[in-house]
C-alpha positions as a printed NumPy array, in Angstrom:
array([[ -50.569,  -93.247,  113.384],
       [ -50.644,  -93.446,  117.197],
       [ -47.316,  -91.605,  117.409],
       [ -48.674,  -88.756,  115.289],
       [ -51.733,  -88.541,  117.547],
       [ -49.551,  -88.423,  120.645],
       [ -47.31 ,  -85.73 ,  119.152],
       [ -50.394,  -83.694,  118.265],
       [ -51.81 ,  -84.167,  121.761],
       [ -48.503,  -83.046,  123.25 ],
       [ -48.432,  -79.909,  121.15 ],
       [ -52.053,  -79.126,  122.055],
       [ -51.275,  -79.604,  125.747],
       [ -48.261,  -77.322,  125.367],
       [ -50.352,  -74.662,  123.638],
       [ -53.015,  -74.772,  126.341],
       [ -50.42 ,  -74.509,  129.121],
       [ -48.764,  -71.527,  127.44 ],
       [ -52.102,  -69.78 ,  126.856],
       [ -52.938,  -70.191,  130.545],
       [ -49.495,  -68.892,  131.471],
       [ -49.937,  -65.818,  129.289],
       [ -53.247,  -65.097,  131.042],
       [ -51.556,  -65.081,  134.455],
       [ -48.238,  -63.454,  133.53 ],
       [ -49.486,  -59.935,  134.356],
       [ -50.111,  -60.898,  137.992],
       [ -47.492,  -63.622,  138.306],
       [ -44.346,  -62.966,  136.228],
       [ -42.994,  -66.51 ,  136.618],
       [ -46.144,  -68.078,  135.138],
       [ -44.46 ,  -69.039,  131.863],
       [ -41.621,  -70.765,  133.686],
       [ -44.029,  -72.674,  135.918],
       [ -46.22 ,  -73.61 ,  132.964],
       [ -43.187,  -74.928,  131.104],
       [ -42.057,  -77.007,  134.067],
       [ -45.592,  -78.243,  134.665],
       [ -45.941,  -79.214,  131.025],
       [ -42.675,  -81.172,  131.07 ],
       [ -43.67 ,  -83.098,  134.206],
       [ -47.205,  -83.8  ,  133.006],
       [ -46.082,  -84.79 ,  129.507],
       [ -43.402,  -87.137,  130.856],
       [ -46.036,  -88.816,  133.039],
       [ -48.428,  -89.179,  130.091],
       [ -45.675,  -90.63 ,  127.883],
       [ -44.597,  -93.049,  130.622],
       [ -48.182,  -94.283,  131.013],
       [ -48.367,  -94.709,  127.237],
       [ -45.187,  -96.803,  127.356],
       [ -46.572,  -98.89 ,  130.213],
       [ -49.752,  -99.564,  128.204],
       [ -47.649, -100.618,  125.222],
       [ -45.598, -103.019,  127.336],
       [ -48.287, -104.37 ,  129.676],
       [ -51.317, -104.466,  127.398],
       [ -50.132, -104.484,  123.779],
       [ -47.301, -106.948,  124.311],
       [ -44.374, -104.835,  123.129],
       [ -41.011, -105.107,  124.836],
       [ -39.426, -102.218,  126.72 ],
       [ -36.764, -102.052,  124.008],
       [ -39.437, -101.57 ,  121.356],
       [ -41.337,  -98.963,  123.346],
       [ -38.388,  -96.903,  124.61 ],
       [ -37.603,  -95.167,  121.266],
       [ -41.287,  -94.297,  120.9  ],
       [ -41.299,  -92.865,  124.438],
       [ -38.248,  -90.754,  123.643],
       [ -39.739,  -89.48 ,  120.384],
       [ -43.148,  -88.771,  121.911],
       [ -41.581,  -86.883,  124.809],
       [ -38.676,  -85.127,  123.092],
       [ -40.452,  -83.348,  120.241],
       [ -43.115,  -81.468,  122.274],
       [ -40.659,  -80.997,  125.158],
       [ -38.039,  -79.387,  122.911],
       [ -40.628,  -77.098,  121.354],
       [ -41.951,  -76.263,  124.827],
       [ -38.515,  -75.406,  126.185],
       [ -37.797,  -73.176,  123.186],
       [ -41.146,  -71.395,  123.454],
       [ -40.878,  -70.918,  127.206],
       [ -37.382,  -69.503,  126.727],
       [ -38.577,  -67.115,  123.998],
       [ -41.684,  -65.996,  125.936],
       [ -39.877,  -65.197,  129.188]])
């Protein structure tokens, strides 16, 4: 259930970043590219903190948390890269 919530949060963050980029694209043509890069950096940081919480607080090992980190990061990141590429 937590993975589904994180994937949903990632997609909502992506949508908000792309909406903001579309608002600024008339004055700043590279806004979509910057929003995509900003989303990837921010989402990687959020996923890394989630992994740290799982290891430090919940008692999971790094080996147990690493596949979850990759899944949580990769799905919204792949969708974000595709959307940023299509919207450029």
